[in-house]
């Protein structure tokens, strides 16, 4: 994600004085709410989804993730790489390869 | 998010041959599931959260967002900017400023 | 659901003095969190689920629904029948029958 | 919940031939989606919620729970009591009483 995209997201809330609503807990609720609007695109069929709705709802999820990173002073690359370190240790390639159970069941 | 972070996320699934599980519908479920593990950090209190758990769960949400962007051949900046165009049109600053109802109720 | 089941659910929280945590907002979060533990049973496959896990997670969702009904002084039959009145009006049989789009898209 | 309420819920889907959409996985998605419409009532405030919206969304969650019980041939009282057995064993009153961490952290 480019810096100007992140700045646009943050300026949007600032301009509207909405930072006051963006407690970490409210942002966590918002990420879940938007994630479920995304899930709704696939409610009755895995195949017949509207790609334009998917784009909008996925964008909404990411917008609130950016708001939360900003609110908590976190760096996306840093927290993702720290988590990937854990994921790689937990699911070594030789054990995990192609397992239908994926990481949580290894 | 840096390109090398995105590449690491995608390589993780490739190396494990997990792309076969990453249908758009399964990724939408996964984003919701991880969003709710994030929400669980705030289940009984808005204030007393464990920042390390928050970092990990927020990272998980973003990892699956990256997987979904890749799966659908989408560009994060493009879909977010398209959505911000809509958000800005829907919630003009003069009407939205400080409104406790935020965008969906204006 | 039988009355003795409902009473057992409510007594469980009372005995532990947990009613203090059961604000409507916290219960709404809890219902979503448990709903996603249920969803996790179907994360990578629609077919290969563990019925025992499904039973436990579905029970958890319903337990928090009972807590919320109690907290808000609501009657399950009353609110469900009021909603079914709306659903039936919104999706008349002749229009809705077998539609792959179900009610929200008619 | 009364038997006639349950029958009304099941007849609603039958009359519309919607049982074909009610796979366990789709119902799990639906419960999560409705749970998040309920959560949306509390998105920006824990206190200022619209009780009529809460009633409708909570009803929707329960309607899909009834559909899932029926689909899987489960009995609500049976699975809830089995889960309460576990909860009571996991969180004995003397240890759990008033703990802000509730059951999962004891």
mmCIF file of N, CA and C in Angstrom, chain A residues 11-105:
data_model
loop_
_atom_site.group_PDB
_atom_site.id
_atom_site.type_symbol
_atom_site.label_atom_id
_atom_site.label_comp_id
_atom_site.label_asym_id
_atom_site.label_seq_id
_atom_site.Cartn_x
_atom_site.Cartn_y
_atom_site.Cartn_z
ATOM 1 N N UNK A 11 -6.529 11.098 6.646
ATOM 2 C CA UNK A 11 -7.057 12.456 6.486
ATOM 3 C C UNK A 11 -8.591 12.446 6.438
ATOM 4 N N UNK A 12 -9.136 11.392 5.869
ATOM 5 C CA UNK A 12 -10.598 11.266 5.785
ATOM 6 C C UNK A 12 -11.229 11.346 7.187
ATOM 7 N N UNK A 13 -10.673 10.616 8.131
ATOM 8 C CA UNK A 13 -11.211 10.636 9.505
ATOM 9 C C UNK A 13 -10.901 11.950 10.214
ATOM 10 N N UNK A 14 -9.693 12.435 10.011
ATOM 11 C CA UNK A 14 -9.303 13.711 10.636
ATOM 12 C C UNK A 14 -10.227 14.837 10.211
ATOM 13 N N UNK A 15 -10.452 14.934 8.906
ATOM 14 C CA UNK A 15 -11.281 16.021 8.359
ATOM 15 C C UNK A 15 -12.684 16.004 8.952
ATOM 16 N N UNK A 16 -13.148 14.812 9.309
ATOM 17 C CA UNK A 16 -14.512 14.663 9.832
ATOM 18 C C UNK A 16 -14.541 14.590 11.356
ATOM 19 N N UNK A 17 -13.371 14.724 11.972
ATOM 20 C CA UNK A 17 -13.272 14.665 13.429
ATOM 21 C C UNK A 17 -13.800 13.327 13.961
ATOM 22 N N UNK A 18 -13.519 12.264 13.227
ATOM 23 C CA UNK A 18 -14.021 10.940 13.613
ATOM 24 C C UNK A 18 -13.008 10.139 14.426
ATOM 25 N N UNK A 19 -11.844 10.733 14.641
ATOM 26 C CA UNK A 19 -10.844 10.010 15.417
ATOM 27 C C UNK A 19 -11.391 9.671 16.810
ATOM 28 N N UNK A 20 -12.292 10.527 17.285
ATOM 29 C CA UNK A 20 -12.893 10.316 18.615
ATOM 30 C C UNK A 20 -13.664 8.988 18.713
ATOM 31 N N UNK A 21 -14.135 8.470 17.578
ATOM 32 C CA UNK A 21 -14.885 7.201 17.609
ATOM 33 C C UNK A 21 -13.960 5.995 17.443
ATOM 34 N N UNK A 22 -12.713 6.282 17.055
ATOM 35 C CA UNK A 22 -11.807 5.202 16.664
ATOM 36 C C UNK A 22 -10.985 4.639 17.812
ATOM 37 N N UNK A 23 -11.663 4.235 18.878
ATOM 38 C CA UNK A 23 -10.952 3.506 19.930
ATOM 39 C C UNK A 23 -10.526 2.167 19.342
ATOM 40 N N UNK A 24 -9.473 1.563 19.886
ATOM 41 C CA UNK A 24 -9.085 0.235 19.381
ATOM 42 C C UNK A 24 -10.251 -0.757 19.408
ATOM 43 N N UNK A 25 -11.060 -0.742 20.457
ATOM 44 C CA UNK A 25 -12.188 -1.687 20.535
ATOM 45 C C UNK A 25 -13.208 -1.424 19.430
ATOM 46 N N UNK A 26 -13.531 -0.144 19.189
ATOM 47 C CA UNK A 26 -14.492 0.159 18.120
ATOM 48 C C UNK A 26 -13.934 -0.207 16.749
ATOM 49 N N UNK A 27 -12.644 -0.035 16.552
ATOM 50 C CA UNK A 27 -12.041 -0.424 15.273
ATOM 51 C C UNK A 27 -12.035 -1.943 15.108
ATOM 52 N N UNK A 28 -11.822 -2.665 16.202
ATOM 53 C CA UNK A 28 -11.886 -4.135 16.122
ATOM 54 C C UNK A 28 -13.297 -4.566 15.729
ATOM 55 N N UNK A 29 -14.312 -3.944 16.334
ATOM 56 C CA UNK A 29 -15.696 -4.240 15.932
ATOM 57 C C UNK A 29 -15.891 -3.929 14.451
ATOM 58 N N UNK A 30 -15.358 -2.790 14.029
ATOM 59 C CA UNK A 30 -15.560 -2.360 12.638
ATOM 60 C C UNK A 30 -14.907 -3.316 11.645
ATOM 61 N N UNK A 31 -13.716 -3.806 11.988
ATOM 62 C CA UNK A 31 -13.037 -4.765 11.102
ATOM 63 C C UNK A 31 -13.883 -6.034 10.975
ATOM 64 N N UNK A 32 -14.443 -6.496 12.088
ATOM 65 C CA UNK A 32 -15.293 -7.691 12.039
ATOM 66 C C UNK A 32 -16.566 -7.434 11.234
ATOM 67 N N UNK A 33 -17.161 -6.282 11.430
ATOM 68 C CA UNK A 33 -18.402 -5.934 10.711
ATOM 69 C C UNK A 33 -18.145 -5.893 9.206
ATOM 70 N N UNK A 34 -17.068 -5.242 8.803
ATOM 71 C CA UNK A 34 -16.752 -5.168 7.369
ATOM 72 C C UNK A 34 -16.350 -6.533 6.820
ATOM 73 N N UNK A 35 -15.630 -7.306 7.626
ATOM 74 C CA UNK A 35 -15.253 -8.664 7.194
ATOM 75 C C UNK A 35 -16.495 -9.499 6.915
ATOM 76 N N UNK A 36 -17.552 -9.236 7.659
ATOM 77 C CA UNK A 36 -18.780 -9.997 7.440
ATOM 78 C C UNK A 36 -19.604 -9.470 6.279
ATOM 79 N N UNK A 37 -19.423 -8.195 5.944
ATOM 80 C CA UNK A 37 -20.048 -7.715 4.700
ATOM 81 C C UNK A 37 -19.325 -8.350 3.506
ATOM 82 N N UNK A 38 -18.025 -8.554 3.668
ATOM 83 C CA UNK A 38 -17.272 -9.293 2.647
ATOM 84 C C UNK A 38 -17.748 -10.753 2.580
ATOM 85 N N UNK A 39 -17.922 -11.353 3.730
ATOM 86 C CA UNK A 39 -18.381 -12.750 3.780
ATOM 87 C C UNK A 39 -19.759 -12.896 3.143
ATOM 88 N N UNK A 40 -20.572 -11.853 3.300
ATOM 89 C CA UNK A 40 -21.937 -11.888 2.741
ATOM 90 C C UNK A 40 -21.912 -12.063 1.214
ATOM 91 N N UNK A 41 -20.836 -11.612 0.564
ATOM 92 C CA UNK A 41 -20.703 -11.819 -0.886
ATOM 93 C C UNK A 41 -20.682 -13.310 -1.240
ATOM 94 N N UNK A 42 -20.353 -14.143 -0.248
ATOM 95 C CA UNK A 42 -20.213 -15.585 -0.474
ATOM 96 C C UNK A 42 -21.213 -16.380 0.373
ATOM 97 N N UNK A 43 -22.294 -15.705 0.825
ATOM 98 C CA UNK A 43 -23.191 -16.346 1.801
ATOM 99 C C UNK A 43 -23.838 -17.629 1.271
ATOM 100 N N UNK A 44 -24.349 -17.584 0.053
ATOM 101 C CA UNK A 44 -25.093 -18.738 -0.467
ATOM 102 C C UNK A 44 -24.375 -19.468 -1.589
ATOM 103 N N UNK A 45 -23.255 -18.915 -2.024
ATOM 104 C CA UNK A 45 -22.496 -19.584 -3.076
ATOM 105 C C UNK A 45 -21.032 -19.192 -2.983
ATOM 106 N N UNK A 46 -20.170 -20.173 -3.138
ATOM 107 C CA UNK A 46 -18.740 -19.895 -3.145
ATOM 108 C C UNK A 46 -18.286 -19.357 -4.491
ATOM 109 N N UNK A 47 -19.093 -19.577 -5.515
ATOM 110 C CA UNK A 47 -18.642 -19.297 -6.879
ATOM 111 C C UNK A 47 -19.240 -18.018 -7.471
ATOM 112 N N UNK A 48 -20.521 -17.807 -7.205
ATOM 113 C CA UNK A 48 -21.208 -16.704 -7.880
ATOM 114 C C UNK A 48 -21.186 -15.416 -7.062
ATOM 115 N N UNK A 49 -20.019 -14.796 -7.005
ATOM 116 C CA UNK A 49 -19.921 -13.558 -6.228
ATOM 117 C C UNK A 49 -19.819 -12.369 -7.183
ATOM 118 N N UNK A 50 -20.185 -11.232 -6.654
ATOM 119 C CA UNK A 50 -20.102 -9.976 -7.399
ATOM 120 C C UNK A 50 -18.746 -9.338 -7.098
ATOM 121 N N UNK A 51 -17.852 -9.354 -8.069
ATOM 122 C CA UNK A 51 -16.487 -8.892 -7.817
ATOM 123 C C UNK A 51 -16.442 -7.424 -7.385
ATOM 124 N N UNK A 52 -17.402 -6.627 -7.849
ATOM 125 C CA UNK A 52 -17.392 -5.218 -7.428
ATOM 126 C C UNK A 52 -17.735 -5.050 -5.954
ATOM 127 N N UNK A 53 -18.667 -5.866 -5.486
ATOM 128 C CA UNK A 53 -18.972 -5.837 -4.047
ATOM 129 C C UNK A 53 -17.791 -6.351 -3.237
ATOM 130 N N UNK A 54 -17.155 -7.408 -3.736
ATOM 131 C CA UNK A 54 -15.985 -7.950 -3.038
ATOM 132 C C UNK A 54 -14.902 -6.875 -2.909
ATOM 133 N N UNK A 55 -14.639 -6.167 -3.994
ATOM 134 C CA UNK A 55 -13.622 -5.093 -3.968
ATOM 135 C C UNK A 55 -13.938 -4.049 -2.908
ATOM 136 N N UNK A 56 -15.182 -3.630 -2.856
ATOM 137 C CA UNK A 56 -15.564 -2.585 -1.907
ATOM 138 C C UNK A 56 -15.456 -3.058 -0.460
ATOM 139 N N UNK A 57 -15.893 -4.270 -0.197
ATOM 140 C CA UNK A 57 -15.886 -4.753 1.185
ATOM 141 C C UNK A 57 -14.470 -5.083 1.648
ATOM 142 N N UNK A 58 -13.666 -5.633 0.750
ATOM 143 C CA UNK A 58 -12.271 -5.896 1.104
ATOM 144 C C UNK A 58 -11.546 -4.573 1.365
ATOM 145 N N UNK A 59 -11.847 -3.561 0.556
ATOM 146 C CA UNK A 59 -11.268 -2.230 0.789
ATOM 147 C C UNK A 59 -11.665 -1.711 2.169
ATOM 148 N N UNK A 60 -12.925 -1.880 2.531
ATOM 149 C CA UNK A 60 -13.381 -1.409 3.850
ATOM 150 C C UNK A 60 -12.623 -2.089 4.990
ATOM 151 N N UNK A 61 -12.411 -3.398 4.864
ATOM 152 C CA UNK A 61 -11.647 -4.112 5.899
ATOM 153 C C UNK A 61 -10.255 -3.488 6.021
ATOM 154 N N UNK A 62 -9.610 -3.266 4.881
ATOM 155 C CA UNK A 62 -8.237 -2.745 4.912
ATOM 156 C C UNK A 62 -8.183 -1.313 5.425
ATOM 157 N N UNK A 63 -9.190 -0.524 5.107
ATOM 158 C CA UNK A 63 -9.237 0.861 5.601
ATOM 159 C C UNK A 63 -9.251 0.871 7.138
ATOM 160 N N UNK A 64 -10.070 0.017 7.737
ATOM 161 C CA UNK A 64 -10.110 -0.011 9.208
ATOM 162 C C UNK A 64 -8.824 -0.612 9.790
ATOM 163 N N UNK A 65 -8.182 -1.519 9.059
ATOM 164 C CA UNK A 65 -6.873 -2.022 9.527
ATOM 165 C C UNK A 65 -5.859 -0.880 9.570
ATOM 166 N N UNK A 66 -5.873 -0.036 8.539
ATOM 167 C CA UNK A 66 -4.965 1.123 8.509
ATOM 168 C C UNK A 66 -5.280 2.064 9.672
ATOM 169 N N UNK A 67 -6.564 2.299 9.927
ATOM 170 C CA UNK A 67 -6.954 3.149 11.065
ATOM 171 C C UNK A 67 -6.442 2.568 12.386
ATOM 172 N N UNK A 68 -6.519 1.245 12.518
ATOM 173 C CA UNK A 68 -6.092 0.626 13.770
ATOM 174 C C UNK A 68 -4.566 0.681 13.934
ATOM 175 N N UNK A 69 -3.849 0.406 12.857
ATOM 176 C CA UNK A 69 -2.390 0.527 12.898
ATOM 177 C C UNK A 69 -2.007 1.928 13.372
ATOM 178 N N UNK A 70 -2.654 2.931 12.778
ATOM 179 C CA UNK A 70 -2.350 4.320 13.114
ATOM 180 C C UNK A 70 -2.681 4.617 14.573
ATOM 181 N N UNK A 71 -3.861 4.178 14.996
ATOM 182 C CA UNK A 71 -4.318 4.436 16.373
ATOM 183 C C UNK A 71 -3.361 3.862 17.401
ATOM 184 N N UNK A 72 -2.813 2.695 17.111
ATOM 185 C CA UNK A 72 -1.944 2.008 18.073
ATOM 186 C C UNK A 72 -0.460 2.262 17.795
ATOM 187 N N UNK A 73 -0.167 3.086 16.779
ATOM 188 C CA UNK A 73 1.228 3.385 16.469
ATOM 189 C C UNK A 73 2.009 2.181 15.991
ATOM 190 N N UNK A 74 1.333 1.303 15.261
ATOM 191 C CA UNK A 74 1.983 0.073 14.793
ATOM 192 C C UNK A 74 2.417 0.209 13.331
ATOM 193 N N UNK A 75 3.428 -0.581 12.982
ATOM 194 C CA UNK A 75 3.920 -0.625 11.610
ATOM 195 C C UNK A 75 3.494 -1.959 10.979
ATOM 196 N N UNK A 76 2.795 -1.889 9.851
ATOM 197 C CA UNK A 76 2.257 -3.092 9.205
ATOM 198 C C UNK A 76 3.359 -4.110 8.918
ATOM 199 N N UNK A 77 4.434 -3.669 8.304
ATOM 200 C CA UNK A 77 5.503 -4.607 7.937
ATOM 201 C C UNK A 77 6.090 -5.285 9.164
ATOM 202 N N UNK A 78 6.234 -4.511 10.225
ATOM 203 C CA UNK A 78 6.835 -5.055 11.436
ATOM 204 C C UNK A 78 5.952 -6.135 12.069
ATOM 205 N N UNK A 79 4.665 -5.829 12.243
ATOM 206 C CA UNK A 79 3.817 -6.834 12.920
ATOM 207 C C UNK A 79 3.563 -8.046 12.018
ATOM 208 N N UNK A 80 3.476 -7.832 10.711
ATOM 209 C CA UNK A 80 3.257 -8.974 9.815
ATOM 210 C C UNK A 80 4.501 -9.859 9.777
ATOM 211 N N UNK A 81 5.678 -9.253 9.689
ATOM 212 C CA UNK A 81 6.885 -10.080 9.660
ATOM 213 C C UNK A 81 7.097 -10.833 10.972
ATOM 214 N N UNK A 82 6.761 -10.187 12.074
ATOM 215 C CA UNK A 82 6.867 -10.887 13.368
ATOM 216 C C UNK A 82 5.916 -12.090 13.380
ATOM 217 N N UNK A 83 4.709 -11.903 12.830
ATOM 218 C CA UNK A 83 3.743 -13.010 12.803
ATOM 219 C C UNK A 83 4.185 -14.099 11.824
ATOM 220 N N UNK A 84 4.763 -13.696 10.693
ATOM 221 C CA UNK A 84 5.237 -14.688 9.724
ATOM 222 C C UNK A 84 6.390 -15.505 10.304
ATOM 223 N N UNK A 85 7.223 -14.890 11.127
ATOM 224 C CA UNK A 85 8.267 -15.656 11.826
ATOM 225 C C UNK A 85 7.618 -16.806 12.611
ATOM 226 N N UNK A 86 6.563 -16.472 13.338
ATOM 227 C CA UNK A 86 5.852 -17.486 14.143
ATOM 228 C C UNK A 86 5.190 -18.543 13.266
ATOM 229 N N UNK A 87 4.515 -18.077 12.211
ATOM 230 C CA UNK A 87 3.818 -19.020 11.321
ATOM 231 C C UNK A 87 4.796 -20.009 10.690
ATOM 232 N N UNK A 88 5.958 -19.494 10.264
ATOM 233 C CA UNK A 88 6.942 -20.360 9.616
ATOM 234 C C UNK A 88 7.516 -21.387 10.590
ATOM 235 N N UNK A 89 7.692 -20.957 11.845
ATOM 236 C CA UNK A 89 8.202 -21.879 12.860
ATOM 237 C C UNK A 89 7.152 -22.942 13.201
ATOM 238 N N UNK A 90 5.895 -22.520 13.203
ATOM 239 C CA UNK A 90 4.796 -23.417 13.595
ATOM 240 C C UNK A 90 4.461 -24.435 12.497
ATOM 241 N N UNK A 91 4.639 -24.030 11.255
ATOM 242 C CA UNK A 91 4.261 -24.892 10.126
ATOM 243 C C UNK A 91 5.428 -25.074 9.175
ATOM 244 N N UNK A 92 6.409 -25.872 9.578
ATOM 245 C CA UNK A 92 7.557 -26.089 8.703
ATOM 246 C C UNK A 92 7.105 -26.714 7.372
ATOM 247 N N UNK A 93 7.749 -26.308 6.303
ATOM 248 C CA UNK A 93 7.328 -26.723 4.962
ATOM 249 C C UNK A 93 7.168 -28.235 4.841
ATOM 250 N N UNK A 94 8.148 -28.965 5.349
ATOM 251 C CA UNK A 94 8.116 -30.415 5.134
ATOM 252 C C UNK A 94 6.908 -31.085 5.794
ATOM 253 N N UNK A 95 6.462 -30.522 6.935
ATOM 254 C CA UNK A 95 5.287 -31.110 7.590
ATOM 255 C C UNK A 95 3.975 -30.576 7.017
ATOM 256 N N UNK A 96 3.995 -29.318 6.615
ATOM 257 C CA UNK A 96 2.740 -28.644 6.277
ATOM 258 C C UNK A 96 2.330 -28.824 4.825
ATOM 259 N N UNK A 97 3.252 -29.189 3.986
ATOM 260 C CA UNK A 97 3.017 -29.184 2.543
ATOM 261 C C UNK A 97 1.738 -29.907 2.127
ATOM 262 N N UNK A 98 0.801 -29.126 1.627
ATOM 263 C CA UNK A 98 -0.414 -29.689 1.057
ATOM 264 C C UNK A 98 -1.381 -30.284 2.064
ATOM 265 N N UNK A 99 -1.060 -30.143 3.345
ATOM 266 C CA UNK A 99 -1.956 -30.711 4.356
ATOM 267 C C UNK A 99 -3.320 -30.036 4.310
ATOM 268 N N UNK A 100 -4.335 -30.842 4.247
ATOM 269 C CA UNK A 100 -5.690 -30.285 4.213
ATOM 270 C C UNK A 100 -6.049 -29.654 5.539
ATOM 271 N N UNK A 101 -5.277 -29.932 6.547
ATOM 272 C CA UNK A 101 -5.624 -29.412 7.875
ATOM 273 C C UNK A 101 -4.977 -28.060 8.151
ATOM 274 N N UNK A 102 -4.077 -27.680 7.300
ATOM 275 C CA UNK A 102 -3.367 -26.402 7.453
ATOM 276 C C UNK A 102 -2.742 -26.256 8.847
ATOM 277 N N UNK A 103 -2.328 -25.039 9.145
ATOM 278 C CA UNK A 103 -1.449 -24.835 10.295
ATOM 279 C C UNK A 103 -2.021 -25.213 11.655
ATOM 280 N N UNK A 104 -3.275 -24.880 11.904
ATOM 281 C CA UNK A 104 -3.768 -25.046 13.280
ATOM 282 C C UNK A 104 -3.967 -26.495 13.698
ATOM 283 N N UNK A 105 -3.848 -27.409 12.756
ATOM 284 C CA UNK A 105 -4.091 -28.804 13.105
ATOM 285 C C UNK A 105 -2.841 -29.664 12.960
#
